[in-house]
Amino acid sequence: MAKQSGVEATYDVVARHRNRTVLECKGRCLVLNGQESTAKMHHAAPFSVRLLKYQDNQDASESPLDDCQLTPLLPASYCTESDDLTTPSRQVRACIRMELDVHRLNNIDGWLWIAGRLTPPRPLHHQLLLSREIFITEQMDMHLVWTTGRIFIKPIPRFLLEPCFWIQYLCCGPECDCSNGEPHSQGSVQECECRRLWKCALGFLFSYAALIRHESDFFTAKDKHLLPEEVEWSGWISFVEQLNTEHIYPDIDPRFYHGELRLSRLNKIYRLSQTPLLGYMAHWNQYAAFFQDNFAWLAGTTVYVALVLTAMQVGLATDSLKNNDAFQSASYGFTVFSILGPLICAGLIVLTFCFIFIFNWIMTGIKKRSRLRHIRPGPDHRSSIA
């Protein structure tokens, strides 16, 4: 048989690997004539190239990994909704939900156009041209959020680069209505949750396809530890090609329709619609910063008022204005305003501080009692231990 070219041989291996994956995963991927259905992709991994390397040197032509090999791809630990520290091996799907959680952005989905354009994020080299320093975040809802001089980027979790992990934990099962191309019903809550996580994960990978476009972007990502060390540039090219980014929008979470999101506008949106006192991200980590920020603008306003009063004094010394009734009335009103305005503003700042302090005190007390009830065993539990 004639020898295949390099490209043809590569795609032949990928096709054989994908067919065997379907067989060994017991129908969890829908296959039509050896190819994935293009109508519904959420029941299959969106790529087949294997970028990660393993100790046994498995490549894309070998059998899929088992659970013992997939679990180490997850973080070492994570914090549950009840603030308990646990390992992913106990609740794999719960860990994935925490890793891919963008519910805060979904809550304001209708307003995200104010915080960011409906375009893919700009590549990493351009972020550096904008004098933005890359800050690592492990929160998915902080990924690609930027503020003055910095942008937050979440590194790619290793488990999102393994096709077998997608099939095992992110793809809908054959019993799910999503796999049949039908609207999800009330009896398929778990499967629809898988679909939601699948779309969020694919949207995240899509954002990286935009961030790493050139080889310079690739080496910047490696330098900032945004990619696993063993990922190679040639493999990344194949990976991005298989994502089919040109027609990806129906298959990703709406959050990733938007590229970079401005933090200051997210804070304003959240203060107006969700949490008036907190915003999207805490702006003041201590009360001294609160007073410093608020009294800074008050001081600037006071300087401007002083300049206006000085100008009015000069005007009152002139013959043309000292007998002008309108100017006399304006000077009188502005003089009263310059006395009362700063006092009122300072009072409002102090009042706001008192309100925030009392609110934080109450919430801290509630959290303390709730946490202690969770941490300390009750009498029945103590007797059972004894």
CSV table of C-alpha atoms in Angstrom, one decimal:
chain,number,residue,atom,x,y,z
A,1,MET,CA,0.0,0.0,0.0
A,2,ALA,CA,1.3,3.5,-0.9
A,3,LYS,CA,2.7,5.5,1.9
A,4,GLN,CA,0.4,8.2,3.2
A,5,SER,CA,1.5,11.9,3.5
A,6,GLY,CA,2.0,13.3,7.0
A,7,VAL,CA,-1.3,15.2,7.1
A,8,GLU,CA,-3.3,12.2,5.8
A,9,ALA,CA,-1.7,9.8,8.2
A,10,THR,CA,-2.4,12.2,11.1
A,11,TYR,CA,-6.1,12.4,10.3
A,12,ASP,CA,-6.3,8.6,9.8
A,13,VAL,CA,-5.0,8.1,13.3
A,14,VAL,CA,-7.5,10.6,14.7
A,15,ALA,CA,-10.4,8.9,12.9
A,16,ARG,CA,-9.4,5.5,14.1
A,17,HIS,CA,-9.0,6.9,17.7
A,18,ARG,CA,-12.4,8.5,17.6
A,19,ASN,CA,-14.2,5.4,16.3
A,20,ARG,CA,-12.6,3.3,19.0
A,21,THR,CA,-13.5,5.8,21.7
A,22,VAL,CA,-17.2,5.6,20.7
A,23,LEU,CA,-17.1,1.8,21.0
A,24,GLU,CA,-15.3,1.7,24.3
A,25,CYS,CA,-17.4,4.4,25.9
A,26,LYS,CA,-20.6,2.4,25.2
A,27,GLY,CA,-22.3,4.8,22.8
A,28,ARG,CA,-21.8,8.0,24.8
A,29,CYS,CA,-20.8,9.7,21.5
A,30,LEU,CA,-23.2,9.8,18.6
A,31,VAL,CA,-21.5,8.6,15.4
A,32,LEU,CA,-22.8,8.8,11.8
A,33,ASN,CA,-20.8,6.7,9.3
A,34,GLY,CA,-17.7,7.0,11.4
A,35,GLN,CA,-18.1,10.8,11.8
A,36,GLU,CA,-19.6,12.8,14.6
A,37,SER,CA,-22.9,14.4,14.0
A,38,THR,CA,-22.5,18.1,13.2
A,39,ALA,CA,-26.0,18.9,14.2
A,40,LYS,CA,-25.4,18.2,17.9
A,41,MET,CA,-21.9,18.3,19.3
A,42,HIS,CA,-22.6,18.4,23.0
A,43,HIS,CA,-22.7,14.6,23.2
A,44,ALA,CA,-19.0,14.3,22.1
A,45,ALA,CA,-15.6,15.8,22.8
A,46,PRO,CA,-15.1,18.8,20.5
A,47,PHE,CA,-11.6,17.7,19.7
A,48,SER,CA,-9.6,14.4,19.4
A,49,VAL,CA,-6.0,15.5,19.5
A,50,ARG,CA,-4.3,14.6,22.8
A,51,LEU,CA,-2.0,17.4,23.9
A,52,LEU,CA,-1.0,16.0,27.3
A,53,LYS,CA,1.7,13.4,27.8
A,54,TYR,CA,1.5,10.6,30.3
A,55,GLN,CA,4.1,8.5,32.0
A,56,ASP,CA,3.3,5.5,29.9
A,57,ASN,CA,3.7,7.7,26.7
A,58,GLN,CA,0.2,7.2,25.5
A,59,ASP,CA,-0.7,9.0,22.3
A,60,ALA,CA,-3.9,9.7,20.4
A,61,SER,CA,-3.8,6.2,18.8
A,62,GLU,CA,-4.1,4.3,22.1
A,63,SER,CA,-7.1,3.4,24.1
A,64,PRO,CA,-8.9,6.0,26.2
A,65,LEU,CA,-7.9,6.6,29.8
A,66,ASP,CA,-9.7,5.2,32.8
A,67,ASP,CA,-10.9,7.0,35.9
A,68,CYS,CA,-7.7,6.5,37.8
A,69,GLN,CA,-5.8,8.3,35.0
A,70,LEU,CA,-8.4,11.1,34.6
A,71,THR,CA,-8.8,12.1,38.2
A,72,PRO,CA,-5.2,13.4,38.6
A,73,LEU,CA,-6.0,15.9,35.9
A,74,LEU,CA,-8.2,17.8,38.4
A,75,PRO,CA,-7.0,20.2,41.0
A,76,ALA,CA,-5.5,18.8,44.2
A,77,SER,CA,-8.4,20.2,46.3
A,78,TYR,CA,-11.3,22.6,46.0
A,79,CYS,CA,-13.8,24.4,48.3
A,80,THR,CA,-17.4,23.3,48.4
A,81,GLU,CA,-20.4,25.6,48.6
A,82,SER,CA,-20.4,25.0,52.4
A,83,ASP,CA,-16.7,26.2,52.6
A,84,ASP,CA,-15.3,22.7,53.2
A,85,LEU,CA,-12.0,21.8,51.7
A,86,THR,CA,-12.2,18.4,49.9
A,87,THR,CA,-10.6,16.5,47.1
A,88,PRO,CA,-12.0,16.1,43.6
A,89,SER,CA,-11.9,12.4,43.7
A,90,ARG,CA,-14.9,12.4,46.2
A,91,GLN,CA,-17.2,14.5,44.0
A,92,VAL,CA,-15.7,14.9,40.5
A,93,ARG,CA,-18.8,16.6,39.0
A,94,ALA,CA,-19.0,19.0,41.9
A,95,CYS,CA,-15.4,20.0,41.3
A,96,ILE,CA,-16.1,20.5,37.6
A,97,ARG,CA,-19.0,22.7,38.4
A,98,MET,CA,-16.9,24.9,40.6
A,99,GLU,CA,-14.1,25.1,38.0
A,100,LEU,CA,-16.6,26.2,35.2
A,101,ASP,CA,-18.9,28.3,37.3
A,102,VAL,CA,-20.0,31.5,35.5
A,103,HIS,CA,-23.4,32.0,37.1
A,104,ARG,CA,-22.6,35.5,38.3
A,105,LEU,CA,-22.1,36.6,34.7
A,106,ASN,CA,-25.2,34.6,33.6
A,107,ASN,CA,-27.2,36.6,36.1
A,108,ILE,CA,-26.4,39.8,34.2
A,109,ASP,CA,-26.2,38.3,30.7
A,110,GLY,CA,-28.6,40.9,29.3
A,111,TRP,CA,-26.2,43.7,30.4
A,112,LEU,CA,-22.8,42.2,29.4
A,113,TRP,CA,-22.8,44.3,26.2
A,114,ILE,CA,-22.1,47.3,28.4
A,115,ALA,CA,-19.0,45.7,29.9
A,116,GLY,CA,-17.6,44.1,26.8
A,117,ARG,CA,-17.9,43.9,23.0
A,118,LEU,CA,-19.4,40.9,21.2
A,119,THR,CA,-16.0,40.0,19.7
A,120,PRO,CA,-13.3,37.4,20.7
A,121,PRO,CA,-10.6,38.6,23.1
A,122,ARG,CA,-7.5,40.1,21.7
A,123,PRO,CA,-4.3,38.0,21.6
A,124,LEU,CA,-1.8,37.9,24.4
A,125,HIS,CA,0.8,40.0,22.6
A,126,HIS,CA,-1.8,42.8,22.2
A,127,GLN,CA,-2.7,42.7,25.9
A,128,LEU,CA,0.9,43.4,26.6
A,129,LEU,CA,0.9,46.2,24.1
A,130,LEU,CA,-2.0,47.8,26.0
A,131,SER,CA,0.3,47.7,29.1
A,132,ARG,CA,-1.9,45.1,30.8
A,133,GLU,CA,-0.1,42.8,33.2
A,134,ILE,CA,-1.4,39.2,33.2
A,135,PHE,CA,-2.8,38.1,36.6
A,136,ILE,CA,-3.6,34.5,37.2
A,137,THR,CA,-7.1,33.7,38.4
A,138,GLU,CA,-8.7,30.3,39.0
A,139,GLN,CA,-12.2,31.7,38.9
A,140,MET,CA,-13.9,31.1,35.6
A,141,ASP,CA,-16.2,34.2,36.1
A,142,MET,CA,-13.0,36.4,36.4
A,143,HIS,CA,-11.5,35.1,33.2
A,144,LEU,CA,-10.7,37.9,30.8
A,145,VAL,CA,-12.0,40.6,33.2
A,146,TRP,CA,-9.7,43.6,33.0
A,147,THR,CA,-9.1,46.8,34.9
A,148,THR,CA,-6.4,49.5,34.6
A,149,GLY,CA,-3.0,47.9,34.0
A,150,ARG,CA,-4.1,44.3,34.5
A,151,ILE,CA,-6.1,41.5,33.0
A,152,PHE,CA,-7.2,38.4,34.8
A,153,ILE,CA,-6.8,35.1,32.9
A,154,LYS,CA,-7.6,31.6,34.0
A,155,PRO,CA,-5.0,28.9,33.0
A,156,ILE,CA,-6.4,26.0,31.0
A,157,PRO,CA,-7.1,23.2,33.5
A,158,ARG,CA,-5.4,20.0,32.4
A,159,PHE,CA,-8.7,18.0,32.3
A,160,LEU,CA,-10.1,20.2,29.5
A,161,LEU,CA,-7.3,19.2,27.2
A,162,GLU,CA,-8.1,15.4,27.5
A,163,PRO,CA,-10.8,14.2,25.1
A,164,CYS,CA,-11.6,11.1,27.2
A,165,PHE,CA,-12.4,13.4,30.2
A,166,TRP,CA,-14.9,15.2,28.1
A,167,ILE,CA,-16.6,12.0,27.1
A,168,GLN,CA,-16.6,10.7,30.7
A,169,TYR,CA,-17.7,13.8,32.6
A,170,LEU,CA,-18.9,16.5,30.3
A,171,CYS,CA,-20.8,14.8,27.5
A,172,CYS,CA,-24.5,14.0,27.8
A,173,GLY,CA,-25.5,10.3,28.1
A,174,PRO,CA,-27.5,8.5,25.4
A,175,GLU,CA,-30.6,8.7,27.6
A,176,CYS,CA,-30.5,12.5,27.5
A,177,ASP,CA,-32.9,14.4,25.2
A,178,CYS,CA,-29.9,16.6,24.1
A,179,SER,CA,-28.3,13.5,22.5
A,180,ASN,CA,-31.4,13.0,20.4
A,181,GLY,CA,-31.6,16.6,19.3
A,182,GLU,CA,-34.8,17.2,21.3
A,183,PRO,CA,-35.5,19.9,23.8
A,184,HIS,CA,-34.6,18.8,27.3
A,185,SER,CA,-37.4,17.7,29.6
A,186,GLN,CA,-37.9,17.8,33.3
A,187,GLY,CA,-36.6,14.3,33.6
A,188,SER,CA,-33.2,15.1,32.2
A,189,VAL,CA,-31.8,17.6,34.8
A,190,GLN,CA,-28.4,16.0,35.1
A,191,GLU,CA,-27.9,15.6,31.4
A,192,CYS,CA,-28.8,19.2,30.8
A,193,GLU,CA,-26.4,20.2,33.4
A,194,CYS,CA,-23.7,18.3,31.5
A,195,ARG,CA,-24.7,20.2,28.4
A,196,ARG,CA,-24.4,23.5,30.2
A,197,LEU,CA,-20.9,22.6,31.5
A,198,TRP,CA,-19.9,21.3,28.1
A,199,LYS,CA,-20.9,24.7,26.5
A,200,CYS,CA,-19.0,26.7,29.1
A,201,ALA,CA,-15.9,24.5,28.8
A,202,LEU,CA,-16.0,24.9,25.0
A,203,GLY,CA,-16.5,28.6,25.3
A,204,PHE,CA,-13.4,28.8,27.5
A,205,LEU,CA,-11.3,26.9,25.0
A,206,PHE,CA,-12.6,29.2,22.3
A,207,SER,CA,-11.3,32.2,24.3
A,208,TYR,CA,-7.9,30.6,24.4
A,209,ALA,CA,-8.0,30.0,20.6
A,210,ALA,CA,-8.4,33.8,20.4
A,211,LEU,CA,-5.7,34.6,23.0
A,212,ILE,CA,-3.1,32.3,21.5
A,213,ARG,CA,-3.1,33.0,17.7
A,214,HIS,CA,0.6,33.4,17.0
A,215,GLU,CA,3.7,31.6,18.2
A,216,SER,CA,4.6,34.6,20.2
A,217,ASP,CA,1.3,34.3,22.1
A,218,PHE,CA,2.0,30.7,22.6
A,219,PHE,CA,5.4,31.3,24.3
A,220,THR,CA,3.9,34.1,26.3
A,221,ALA,CA,1.2,31.7,27.6
A,222,LYS,CA,3.9,29.2,28.5
A,223,ASP,CA,5.9,31.8,30.3
A,224,LYS,CA,2.9,32.9,32.3
A,225,HIS,CA,2.0,29.2,33.0
A,226,LEU,CA,-1.3,29.5,31.3
A,227,LEU,CA,-0.7,26.2,29.4
A,228,PRO,CA,0.6,22.9,30.7
A,229,GLU,CA,4.4,22.5,30.1
A,230,GLU,CA,4.1,19.6,27.7
A,231,VAL,CA,1.8,21.3,25.2
A,232,GLU,CA,3.6,22.0,21.9
A,233,TRP,CA,3.0,24.6,19.2
A,234,SER,CA,2.3,22.0,16.5
A,235,GLY,CA,-0.2,20.2,18.7
A,236,TRP,CA,-1.9,23.6,19.5
A,237,ILE,CA,-2.4,24.3,15.8
A,238,SER,CA,-4.2,21.0,15.4
A,239,PHE,CA,-6.2,21.5,18.6
A,240,VAL,CA,-7.5,25.0,17.4
A,241,GLU,CA,-8.3,23.6,14.0
A,242,GLN,CA,-10.5,20.9,15.4
A,243,LEU,CA,-12.5,23.4,17.6
A,244,ASN,CA,-14.1,24.7,14.4
A,245,THR,CA,-14.1,28.3,15.8
A,246,GLU,CA,-15.8,29.8,12.8
A,247,HIS,CA,-19.1,28.1,13.6
A,248,ILE,CA,-18.7,27.7,17.3
A,249,TYR,CA,-21.2,30.2,18.7
A,250,PRO,CA,-24.3,28.0,18.9
A,251,ASP,CA,-22.3,25.6,21.0
A,252,ILE,CA,-20.8,27.9,23.6
A,253,ASP,CA,-22.1,29.6,26.7
A,254,PRO,CA,-23.4,33.2,26.0
A,255,ARG,CA,-20.8,34.6,28.4
A,256,PHE,CA,-18.1,33.8,25.8
A,257,TYR,CA,-19.9,35.7,23.1
A,258,HIS,CA,-18.2,38.6,24.8
A,259,GLY,CA,-14.4,38.8,24.9
A,260,GLU,CA,-12.8,41.0,27.5
A,261,LEU,CA,-15.1,42.5,30.2
A,262,ARG,CA,-14.3,45.8,32.0
A,263,LEU,CA,-14.3,45.3,35.8
A,264,SER,CA,-15.5,48.9,36.6
A,265,ARG,CA,-18.6,48.4,34.5
A,266,LEU,CA,-19.3,45.0,35.9
A,267,ASN,CA,-19.2,46.6,39.4
A,268,LYS,CA,-21.7,49.2,38.3
A,269,ILE,CA,-24.0,46.7,36.8
A,270,TYR,CA,-23.9,44.5,39.9
A,271,ARG,CA,-24.4,47.5,42.3
A,272,LEU,CA,-27.5,48.6,40.3
A,273,SER,CA,-29.1,45.2,39.7
A,274,GLN,CA,-27.7,42.5,42.1
A,275,THR,CA,-25.7,43.5,45.2
A,276,PRO,CA,-25.7,47.3,45.9
A,277,LEU,CA,-23.0,47.2,48.6
A,278,LEU,CA,-20.6,44.6,47.2
A,279,GLY,CA,-20.4,45.0,43.4
A,280,TYR,CA,-18.9,42.3,41.2
A,281,MET,CA,-15.5,42.3,42.9
A,282,ALA,CA,-14.7,43.9,46.3
A,283,HIS,CA,-13.2,47.3,45.6
A,284,TRP,CA,-12.1,48.0,49.2
A,285,ASN,CA,-10.3,45.3,51.1
A,286,GLN,CA,-10.1,47.5,54.2
A,287,TYR,CA,-12.0,50.5,55.6
A,288,ALA,CA,-9.1,52.9,55.2
A,289,ALA,CA,-9.2,52.4,51.5
A,290,PHE,CA,-12.9,53.2,51.5
A,291,PHE,CA,-12.3,56.6,53.2
A,292,GLN,CA,-9.2,57.3,51.0
A,293,ASP,CA,-11.1,56.8,47.8
A,294,ASN,CA,-14.2,58.7,48.7
A,295,PHE,CA,-12.5,61.7,50.4
A,296,ALA,CA,-10.1,62.0,47.5
A,297,TRP,CA,-12.8,63.0,45.1
A,298,LEU,CA,-14.4,65.2,47.8
A,299,ALA,CA,-11.1,67.0,48.2
A,300,GLY,CA,-10.8,67.5,44.5
A,301,THR,CA,-14.3,69.0,44.4
A,302,THR,CA,-13.5,71.3,47.3
A,303,VAL,CA,-10.5,72.7,45.4
A,304,TYR,CA,-12.7,73.5,42.4
A,305,VAL,CA,-15.3,75.2,44.7
A,306,ALA,CA,-12.5,77.3,46.2
A,307,LEU,CA,-11.4,78.4,42.7
A,308,VAL,CA,-15.0,79.4,41.9
A,309,LEU,CA,-15.3,81.3,45.2
A,310,THR,CA,-12.1,83.2,44.4
A,311,ALA,CA,-13.3,84.1,41.0
A,312,MET,CA,-16.6,85.4,42.5
A,313,GLN,CA,-14.7,87.5,44.9
A,314,VAL,CA,-12.8,89.1,42.0
A,315,GLY,CA,-16.1,89.6,40.2
A,316,LEU,CA,-17.7,91.3,43.2
A,317,ALA,CA,-14.8,93.8,43.3
A,318,THR,CA,-15.5,95.0,39.8
A,319,ASP,CA,-17.9,97.8,39.1
A,320,SER,CA,-19.8,96.0,36.5
A,321,LEU,CA,-20.7,93.0,38.7
A,322,LYS,CA,-20.9,94.3,42.2
A,323,ASN,CA,-24.2,96.0,41.4
A,324,ASN,CA,-25.5,93.1,39.3
A,325,ASP,CA,-28.5,91.5,41.1
A,326,ALA,CA,-28.3,88.2,39.2
A,327,PHE,CA,-24.6,87.8,40.0
A,328,GLN,CA,-25.2,88.8,43.7
A,329,SER,CA,-27.9,86.1,43.9
A,330,ALA,CA,-25.6,83.5,42.3
A,331,SER,CA,-22.8,84.4,44.6
A,332,TYR,CA,-25.0,84.1,47.6
A,333,GLY,CA,-26.3,80.7,46.5
A,334,PHE,CA,-22.9,79.3,45.6
A,335,THR,CA,-21.5,80.5,48.9
A,336,VAL,CA,-24.1,78.6,50.9
A,337,PHE,CA,-23.6,75.6,48.7
A,338,SER,CA,-19.8,75.7,49.2
A,339,ILE,CA,-20.4,75.7,53.0
A,340,LEU,CA,-23.1,73.0,53.2
A,341,GLY,CA,-22.1,70.8,50.2
A,342,PRO,CA,-18.8,69.4,51.5
A,343,LEU,CA,-20.4,68.9,54.9
A,344,ILE,CA,-23.3,67.0,53.4
A,345,CYS,CA,-21.1,64.9,51.3
A,346,ALA,CA,-18.8,64.1,54.2
A,347,GLY,CA,-21.8,63.1,56.2
A,348,LEU,CA,-23.1,60.8,53.5
A,349,ILE,CA,-19.7,59.1,53.3
A,350,VAL,CA,-19.6,58.5,57.0
A,351,LEU,CA,-23.3,57.3,56.9
A,352,THR,CA,-22.5,54.9,54.1
A,353,PHE,CA,-19.5,53.6,56.1
A,354,CYS,CA,-21.7,53.0,59.1
A,355,PHE,CA,-24.2,51.2,57.0
A,356,ILE,CA,-21.5,49.0,55.4
A,357,PHE,CA,-19.9,48.3,58.7
A,358,ILE,CA,-23.1,47.3,60.4
A,359,PHE,CA,-24.0,45.1,57.4
A,360,ASN,CA,-20.6,43.4,57.4
A,361,TRP,CA,-20.9,42.9,61.2
A,362,ILE,CA,-24.3,41.3,60.9
A,363,MET,CA,-23.3,39.1,58.0
A,364,THR,CA,-20.0,38.0,59.7
A,365,GLY,CA,-22.0,37.0,62.8
A,366,ILE,CA,-24.5,35.0,60.8
A,367,LYS,CA,-21.7,33.3,58.9
A,368,LYS,CA,-19.8,32.6,62.1
A,369,ARG,CA,-22.8,30.9,63.7
A,370,SER,CA,-23.6,28.9,60.6
A,371,ARG,CA,-20.0,27.8,60.2
A,372,LEU,CA,-19.6,26.8,63.8
A,373,ARG,CA,-22.8,24.7,63.7
A,374,HIS,CA,-21.3,23.0,60.7
A,375,ILE,CA,-17.8,22.5,62.2
A,376,ARG,CA,-18.7,21.6,65.8
A,377,PRO,CA,-20.4,18.2,66.2
A,378,GLY,CA,-23.7,18.2,68.0
A,379,PRO,CA,-24.4,16.2,71.3
A,380,ASP,CA,-25.7,13.2,69.4
A,381,HIS,CA,-22.5,13.1,67.3
A,382,ARG,CA,-20.3,13.4,70.4
A,383,SER,CA,-22.1,10.6,72.1
A,384,SER,CA,-21.8,8.4,69.0
A,385,ILE,CA,-18.0,9.1,68.9
A,386,ALA,CA,-17.7,8.3,72.6
